[in-house]
GROMACS .gro file of C-alpha atoms in nm:
model
  342
    1UNK     CA    1   2.455  -1.644  -0.693
    2UNK     CA    2   2.284  -1.777  -0.983
    3UNK     CA    3   2.469  -1.619  -1.383
    4UNK     CA    4   2.091  -1.622  -1.494
    5UNK     CA    5   2.016  -1.300  -1.274
    6UNK     CA    6   2.076  -0.997  -1.368
    7UNK     CA    7   2.114  -0.630  -1.290
    8UNK     CA    8   1.744  -0.480  -1.505
    9UNK     CA    9   1.932  -0.240  -1.747
   10UNK     CA   10   1.649  -0.250  -2.055
   11UNK     CA   11   1.424   0.062  -2.083
   12UNK     CA   12   1.137   0.173  -1.840
   13UNK     CA   13   0.916   0.114  -2.169
   14UNK     CA   14   1.040  -0.289  -2.161
   15UNK     CA   15   0.995  -0.331  -1.743
   16UNK     CA   16   0.671  -0.218  -1.720
   17UNK     CA   17   0.503  -0.420  -2.029
   18UNK     CA   18   0.654  -0.732  -1.914
   19UNK     CA   19   0.449  -0.636  -1.525
   20UNK     CA   20   0.154  -0.496  -1.716
   21UNK     CA   21   0.102  -0.806  -1.959
   22UNK     CA   22   0.206  -1.118  -1.678
   23UNK     CA   23  -0.164  -1.196  -1.442
   24UNK     CA   24   0.005  -1.064  -1.159
   25UNK     CA   25   0.147  -0.787  -1.252
   26UNK     CA   26   0.039  -0.453  -1.014
   27UNK     CA   27   0.078  -0.101  -0.986
   28UNK     CA   28   0.393  -0.179  -0.756
   29UNK     CA   29   0.596  -0.349  -1.002
   30UNK     CA   30   0.614  -0.076  -1.241
   31UNK     CA   31   0.927   0.091  -1.251
   32UNK     CA   32   0.844   0.448  -1.152
   33UNK     CA   33   0.877   0.321  -0.800
   34UNK     CA   34   1.214   0.277  -0.834
   35UNK     CA   35   1.238   0.671  -0.844
   36UNK     CA   36   0.996   0.761  -0.627
   37UNK     CA   37   1.127   0.604  -0.342
   38UNK     CA   38   1.512   0.678  -0.452
   39UNK     CA   39   1.431   1.057  -0.445
   40UNK     CA   40   1.146   1.057  -0.145
   41UNK     CA   41   1.402   0.840   0.084
   42UNK     CA   42   1.735   0.798  -0.056
   43UNK     CA   43   1.662   0.427  -0.043
   44UNK     CA   44   1.900   0.148  -0.292
   45UNK     CA   45   1.633   0.028  -0.575
   46UNK     CA   46   1.785  -0.246  -0.710
   47UNK     CA   47   1.607  -0.408  -1.015
   48UNK     CA   48   1.703  -0.796  -1.086
   49UNK     CA   49   1.551  -0.965  -1.388
   50UNK     CA   50   1.551  -1.284  -1.520
   51UNK     CA   51   1.608  -1.350  -1.944
   52UNK     CA   52   1.640  -1.642  -2.178
   53UNK     CA   53   1.905  -1.739  -2.454
   54UNK     CA   54   1.805  -1.504  -2.667
   55UNK     CA   55   1.747  -1.212  -2.429
   56UNK     CA   56   1.405  -1.184  -2.370
   57UNK     CA   57   1.309  -1.090  -2.024
   58UNK     CA   58   1.117  -1.416  -1.883
   59UNK     CA   59   1.122  -1.268  -1.475
   60UNK     CA   60   1.163  -0.960  -1.290
   61UNK     CA   61   1.218  -0.883  -0.936
   62UNK     CA   62   1.269  -0.510  -0.789
   63UNK     CA   63   1.463  -0.536  -0.406
   64UNK     CA   64   1.471  -0.214  -0.185
   65UNK     CA   65   1.759  -0.223   0.129
   66UNK     CA   66   1.560  -0.007   0.426
   67UNK     CA   67   1.845  -0.005   0.646
   68UNK     CA   68   1.872   0.192   1.010
   69UNK     CA   69   2.006   0.136   1.362
   70UNK     CA   70   1.734   0.195   1.576
   71UNK     CA   71   1.495  -0.034   1.322
   72UNK     CA   72   1.762  -0.299   1.141
   73UNK     CA   73   1.868  -0.417   0.831
   74UNK     CA   74   1.572  -0.487   0.569
   75UNK     CA   75   1.568  -0.601   0.183
   76UNK     CA   76   1.221  -0.588   0.086
   77UNK     CA   77   1.022  -0.628  -0.262
   78UNK     CA   78   0.836  -0.363  -0.204
   79UNK     CA   79   0.883  -0.203   0.097
   80UNK     CA   80   0.542   0.086   0.174
   81UNK     CA   81   0.278  -0.140  -0.013
   82UNK     CA   82   0.132  -0.500  -0.002
   83UNK     CA   83   0.278  -0.627  -0.385
   84UNK     CA   84   0.614  -0.577  -0.560
   85UNK     CA   85   0.760  -0.952  -0.547
   86UNK     CA   86   0.891  -1.120  -0.809
   87UNK     CA   87   0.705  -1.180  -1.177
   88UNK     CA   88   0.756  -1.452  -1.394
   89UNK     CA   89   0.772  -1.781  -1.528
   90UNK     CA   90   0.729  -2.040  -1.239
   91UNK     CA   91   1.201  -2.134  -1.278
   92UNK     CA   92   1.189  -1.767  -1.231
   93UNK     CA   93   1.061  -1.717  -1.021
   94UNK     CA   94   1.249  -1.963  -0.789
   95UNK     CA   95   1.544  -1.822  -0.966
   96UNK     CA   96   1.513  -1.448  -0.860
   97UNK     CA   97   1.362  -1.570  -0.508
   98UNK     CA   98   1.705  -1.816  -0.446
   99UNK     CA   99   1.936  -1.485  -0.568
  100UNK     CA  100   1.787  -1.295  -0.321
  101UNK     CA  101   1.801  -1.513  -0.040
  102UNK     CA  102   2.173  -1.506  -0.090
  103UNK     CA  103   2.239  -1.175  -0.145
  104UNK     CA  104   2.029  -1.122   0.184
  105UNK     CA  105   2.328  -1.366   0.341
  106UNK     CA  106   2.594  -1.194   0.212
  107UNK     CA  107   2.535  -0.842   0.242
  108UNK     CA  108   2.371  -0.938   0.567
  109UNK     CA  109   2.022  -0.859   0.580
  110UNK     CA  110   1.849  -0.942   0.929
  111UNK     CA  111   1.505  -0.954   0.717
  112UNK     CA  112   1.416  -1.071   0.337
  113UNK     CA  113   1.052  -0.985   0.273
  114UNK     CA  114   0.914  -1.051  -0.092
  115UNK     CA  115   0.581  -0.964  -0.061
  116UNK     CA  116   0.309  -1.157  -0.333
  117UNK     CA  117  -0.025  -1.158  -0.378
  118UNK     CA  118  -0.029  -1.467  -0.405
  119UNK     CA  119   0.120  -1.851  -0.335
  120UNK     CA  120   0.442  -1.899  -0.612
  121UNK     CA  121   0.698  -2.167  -0.637
  122UNK     CA  122   1.005  -2.010  -0.422
  123UNK     CA  123   1.253  -2.186  -0.143
  124UNK     CA  124   1.144  -1.938   0.120
  125UNK     CA  125   0.921  -1.965   0.429
  126UNK     CA  126   0.552  -1.790   0.397
  127UNK     CA  127   0.389  -1.453   0.638
  128UNK     CA  128  -0.004  -1.481   0.611
  129UNK     CA  129   0.015  -1.207   0.879
  130UNK     CA  130  -0.180  -0.963   0.681
  131UNK     CA  131  -0.521  -1.012   0.446
  132UNK     CA  132  -0.641  -0.805   0.197
  133UNK     CA  133  -1.044  -0.816   0.106
  134UNK     CA  134  -1.172  -0.786  -0.248
  135UNK     CA  135  -1.464  -0.733  -0.385
  136UNK     CA  136  -1.585  -0.857  -0.706
  137UNK     CA  137  -1.823  -0.553  -0.869
  138UNK     CA  138  -2.133  -0.607  -1.073
  139UNK     CA  139  -2.103  -0.566  -1.447
  140UNK     CA  140  -2.437  -0.411  -1.390
  141UNK     CA  141  -2.232  -0.069  -1.198
  142UNK     CA  142  -2.339   0.159  -0.903
  143UNK     CA  143  -2.663   0.048  -0.925
  144UNK     CA  144  -2.662  -0.292  -0.902
  145UNK     CA  145  -2.326  -0.271  -0.625
  146UNK     CA  146  -2.628  -0.056  -0.402
  147UNK     CA  147  -2.900  -0.396  -0.402
  148UNK     CA  148  -2.613  -0.584  -0.326
  149UNK     CA  149  -2.557  -0.417   0.014
  150UNK     CA  150  -2.600  -0.533   0.333
  151UNK     CA  151  -2.963  -0.226   0.496
  152UNK     CA  152  -2.686  -0.170   0.771
  153UNK     CA  153  -2.451  -0.048   0.547
  154UNK     CA  154  -2.659   0.131   0.345
  155UNK     CA  155  -2.850   0.294   0.579
  156UNK     CA  156  -2.440   0.364   0.734
  157UNK     CA  157  -2.391   0.548   0.454
  158UNK     CA  158  -2.744   0.725   0.435
  159UNK     CA  159  -2.579   0.906   0.717
  160UNK     CA  160  -2.329   1.132   0.590
  161UNK     CA  161  -2.526   1.147   0.297
  162UNK     CA  162  -2.848   1.376   0.551
  163UNK     CA  163  -2.538   1.476   0.710
  164UNK     CA  164  -2.524   1.669   0.370
  165UNK     CA  165  -2.117   1.559   0.304
  166UNK     CA  166  -1.999   1.576  -0.042
  167UNK     CA  167  -1.681   1.401  -0.180
  168UNK     CA  168  -1.458   1.532  -0.470
  169UNK     CA  169  -1.220   1.318  -0.669
  170UNK     CA  170  -0.904   1.466  -0.867
  171UNK     CA  171  -0.549   1.482  -0.837
  172UNK     CA  172  -0.593   1.893  -0.706
  173UNK     CA  173  -0.737   1.719  -0.353
  174UNK     CA  174  -0.402   1.577  -0.313
  175UNK     CA  175  -0.312   1.867  -0.040
  176UNK     CA  176  -0.633   1.808   0.135
  177UNK     CA  177  -0.611   1.465   0.133
  178UNK     CA  178  -0.278   1.475   0.300
  179UNK     CA  179  -0.414   1.736   0.487
  180UNK     CA  180  -0.676   1.445   0.692
  181UNK     CA  181  -0.410   1.210   0.657
  182UNK     CA  182  -0.101   1.334   0.835
  183UNK     CA  183  -0.389   1.403   1.178
  184UNK     CA  184  -0.519   1.073   1.079
  185UNK     CA  185  -0.176   0.900   1.126
  186UNK     CA  186  -0.105   1.120   1.427
  187UNK     CA  187  -0.423   1.054   1.596
  188UNK     CA  188  -0.316   0.638   1.573
  189UNK     CA  189   0.031   0.729   1.717
  190UNK     CA  190   0.220   0.617   1.405
  191UNK     CA  191   0.412   0.885   1.228
  192UNK     CA  192   0.319   1.008   0.833
  193UNK     CA  193   0.475   0.918   0.577
  194UNK     CA  194   0.583   1.303   0.346
  195UNK     CA  195   0.424   1.468   0.184
  196UNK     CA  196   0.698   1.413  -0.137
  197UNK     CA  197   0.574   1.062  -0.054
  198UNK     CA  198   0.218   1.097  -0.229
  199UNK     CA  199   0.329   1.402  -0.501
  200UNK     CA  200   0.575   1.200  -0.619
  201UNK     CA  201   0.359   0.890  -0.722
  202UNK     CA  202   0.115   1.149  -0.821
  203UNK     CA  203   0.317   1.255  -1.088
  204UNK     CA  204   0.520   0.916  -1.168
  205UNK     CA  205   0.190   0.777  -1.247
  206UNK     CA  206  -0.077   1.005  -1.309
  207UNK     CA  207  -0.280   0.738  -1.431
  208UNK     CA  208  -0.310   0.521  -1.193
  209UNK     CA  209  -0.334   0.732  -0.884
  210UNK     CA  210  -0.698   0.790  -0.756
  211UNK     CA  211  -0.764   1.088  -0.506
  212UNK     CA  212  -1.123   1.164  -0.308
  213UNK     CA  213  -1.199   1.355  -0.011
  214UNK     CA  214  -1.543   1.382   0.187
  215UNK     CA  215  -1.631   1.735   0.259
  216UNK     CA  216  -1.907   1.909   0.531
  217UNK     CA  217  -1.858   2.249   0.380
  218UNK     CA  218  -1.491   2.371   0.277
  219UNK     CA  219  -1.340   2.143   0.552
  220UNK     CA  220  -1.225   1.748   0.469
  221UNK     CA  221  -1.334   1.579   0.706
  222UNK     CA  222  -1.212   1.237   0.526
  223UNK     CA  223  -0.975   1.137   0.218
  224UNK     CA  224  -0.830   0.823   0.021
  225UNK     CA  225  -0.561   0.778  -0.226
  226UNK     CA  226  -0.642   0.463  -0.452
  227UNK     CA  227  -0.407   0.287  -0.779
  228UNK     CA  228  -0.677   0.213  -1.103
  229UNK     CA  229  -0.440  -0.101  -1.246
  230UNK     CA  230  -0.615  -0.327  -1.531
  231UNK     CA  231  -1.035  -0.446  -1.378
  232UNK     CA  232  -0.895  -0.382  -1.030
  233UNK     CA  233  -0.958  -0.030  -0.837
  234UNK     CA  234  -0.695  -0.049  -0.476
  235UNK     CA  235  -0.765   0.165  -0.221
  236UNK     CA  236  -0.414   0.206  -0.022
  237UNK     CA  237  -0.438   0.421   0.232
  238UNK     CA  238  -0.754   0.604   0.360
  239UNK     CA  239  -0.793   0.862   0.656
  240UNK     CA  240  -1.110   0.999   0.840
  241UNK     CA  241  -1.130   1.304   1.142
  242UNK     CA  242  -1.157   1.122   1.497
  243UNK     CA  243  -1.412   1.417   1.546
  244UNK     CA  244  -1.638   1.357   1.225
  245UNK     CA  245  -1.650   0.991   1.332
  246UNK     CA  246  -2.073   1.063   1.400
  247UNK     CA  247  -2.109   1.133   1.048
  248UNK     CA  248  -1.929   0.871   0.961
  249UNK     CA  249  -1.776   0.960   0.680
  250UNK     CA  250  -1.604   0.691   0.609
  251UNK     CA  251  -1.870   0.543   0.523
  252UNK     CA  252  -1.913   0.791   0.234
  253UNK     CA  253  -1.574   0.737   0.120
  254UNK     CA  254  -1.552   0.437   0.101
  255UNK     CA  255  -1.896   0.378  -0.163
  256UNK     CA  256  -1.759   0.692  -0.326
  257UNK     CA  257  -1.458   0.474  -0.422
  258UNK     CA  258  -1.714   0.169  -0.450
  259UNK     CA  259  -1.976   0.351  -0.664
  260UNK     CA  260  -1.680   0.469  -0.887
  261UNK     CA  261  -1.523   0.249  -0.967
  262UNK     CA  262  -1.814  -0.039  -1.038
  263UNK     CA  263  -1.922   0.286  -1.275
  264UNK     CA  264  -1.597   0.308  -1.413
  265UNK     CA  265  -1.602  -0.072  -1.573
  266UNK     CA  266  -1.329  -0.242  -1.294
  267UNK     CA  267  -1.408  -0.577  -1.183
  268UNK     CA  268  -1.243  -0.590  -0.841
  269UNK     CA  269  -1.221  -0.353  -0.591
  270UNK     CA  270  -0.964  -0.360  -0.353
  271UNK     CA  271  -1.009  -0.255   0.024
  272UNK     CA  272  -0.571  -0.254   0.077
  273UNK     CA  273  -0.439  -0.475   0.324
  274UNK     CA  274  -0.473  -0.492   0.757
  275UNK     CA  275  -0.465  -0.708   0.943
  276UNK     CA  276  -0.664  -1.058   1.048
  277UNK     CA  277  -0.959  -0.981   1.309
  278UNK     CA  278  -0.840  -0.640   1.334
  279UNK     CA  279  -1.104  -0.319   1.364
  280UNK     CA  280  -0.972  -0.272   0.968
  281UNK     CA  281  -1.087  -0.619   0.871
  282UNK     CA  282  -1.428  -0.633   1.053
  283UNK     CA  283  -1.476  -0.244   0.867
  284UNK     CA  284  -1.381  -0.372   0.546
  285UNK     CA  285  -1.491  -0.760   0.557
  286UNK     CA  286  -1.875  -0.541   0.609
  287UNK     CA  287  -1.904  -0.473   0.219
  288UNK     CA  288  -1.934  -0.846   0.128
  289UNK     CA  289  -1.625  -0.905   0.015
  290UNK     CA  290  -1.366  -1.185   0.124
  291UNK     CA  291  -1.001  -1.229   0.238
  292UNK     CA  292  -0.723  -1.286   0.062
  293UNK     CA  293  -0.458  -1.364   0.224
  294UNK     CA  294  -0.115  -1.241   0.120
  295UNK     CA  295   0.188  -1.497   0.041
  296UNK     CA  296   0.517  -1.259   0.210
  297UNK     CA  297   0.819  -1.479   0.161
  298UNK     CA  298   1.070  -1.407   0.375
  299UNK     CA  299   1.437  -1.570   0.500
  300UNK     CA  300   1.527  -1.371   0.879
  301UNK     CA  301   1.846  -1.343   1.106
  302UNK     CA  302   1.841  -1.425   1.456
  303UNK     CA  303   1.437  -1.386   1.591
  304UNK     CA  304   1.352  -1.103   1.299
  305UNK     CA  305   0.975  -1.240   1.178
  306UNK     CA  306   0.868  -0.957   1.010
  307UNK     CA  307   0.910  -0.616   0.943
  308UNK     CA  308   0.920  -0.315   1.198
  309UNK     CA  309   0.558  -0.151   1.268
  310UNK     CA  310   0.398   0.144   1.491
  311UNK     CA  311   0.194  -0.111   1.629
  312UNK     CA  312   0.401  -0.359   1.765
  313UNK     CA  313   0.362  -0.411   2.135
  314UNK     CA  314   0.709  -0.342   2.235
  315UNK     CA  315   0.719   0.070   2.136
  316UNK     CA  316   0.304   0.103   2.271
  317UNK     CA  317   0.546   0.370   2.477
  318UNK     CA  318   0.633   0.546   2.164
  319UNK     CA  319   0.240   0.541   2.005
  320UNK     CA  320   0.101   0.697   2.327
  321UNK     CA  321   0.397   0.956   2.331
  322UNK     CA  322   0.360   1.110   1.979
  323UNK     CA  323  -0.026   1.125   2.018
  324UNK     CA  324   0.023   1.367   2.231
  325UNK     CA  325   0.256   1.546   2.017
  326UNK     CA  326   0.172   1.895   1.816
  327UNK     CA  327   0.080   1.834   1.446
  328UNK     CA  328   0.289   2.006   1.321
  329UNK     CA  329   0.539   1.839   1.514
  330UNK     CA  330   0.456   1.558   1.452
  331UNK     CA  331   0.459   1.651   1.082
  332UNK     CA  332   0.854   1.757   1.054
  333UNK     CA  333   0.958   1.464   1.254
  334UNK     CA  334   0.734   1.105   1.153
  335UNK     CA  335   0.878   1.114   0.766
  336UNK     CA  336   1.222   1.097   0.905
  337UNK     CA  337   1.134   0.770   1.110
  338UNK     CA  338   0.804   0.592   0.882
  339UNK     CA  339   1.146   0.598   0.631
  340UNK     CA  340   1.231   0.278   0.798
  341UNK     CA  341   0.930   0.128   0.810
  342UNK     CA  342   0.883  -0.112   0.561
   0.00000   0.00000   0.00000
């Protein structure tokens, strides 16, 4: 392994200052994720860095080991989210990637995956199996944004407004967000993240987290959770209860986040990652955004070409069973499974 790469032994402030100053730095690179992942899942999280001869930080890389007998052994930067790959100068980024590849080989990882937002020069194969959709927001705020939406989209937003649905924002919406999200995931046949994961993130990143819920009266029926970073807002998790689909609460949810972001001066609205060509992808494109392929750099053993997903065809039987579980059971068992699906 390269002597230029060492375990990060500096302060949280030093790490976060480096991330904030780098053009490709994201909320998901922040030091706080280490604590939340360790406390929620118990995974091994190692922070690596490159320093020059003067000791100045010139590159960082968080790596998380996710290992189970059922799904396999993965070394990921960062699991559960879209970004978090090596960050720094081109030389430091390449050195960190080489180091990670050597570490993965030495420790027997089935797959190393470095999740980058854009292309970087690293000595690894790249996967574009996921994209994100981004919309440039007008400087004039939400009125200008509304005028640039297609007439069909504006009509779909007006429908839930006419039904009397309302949107509320704030950290106090965390519990109702999870209530909607957990049922939505069960209905999809996918294990849900534990509530402690979201509570940990809310407490660790209070100035970045944004939570919103759509209500019919007192009943939360759609919800979203995202992160502010610089001039961008990303909606990372969103859900809507299927029995209210006719009211289109998800349209009101996304519009409320878009409106709030535009009026707060955000330059970009990031709709979050999805599979190219799928229904979620089409939903996001209708708002007028553009695709940004994700650059996930990989090194695999055997035939491992990607991290596991509950949506994989090989787990279709499990998906059908999961949809029939009582919600209370799914909410207990799901977090024990999803921790190994990075």
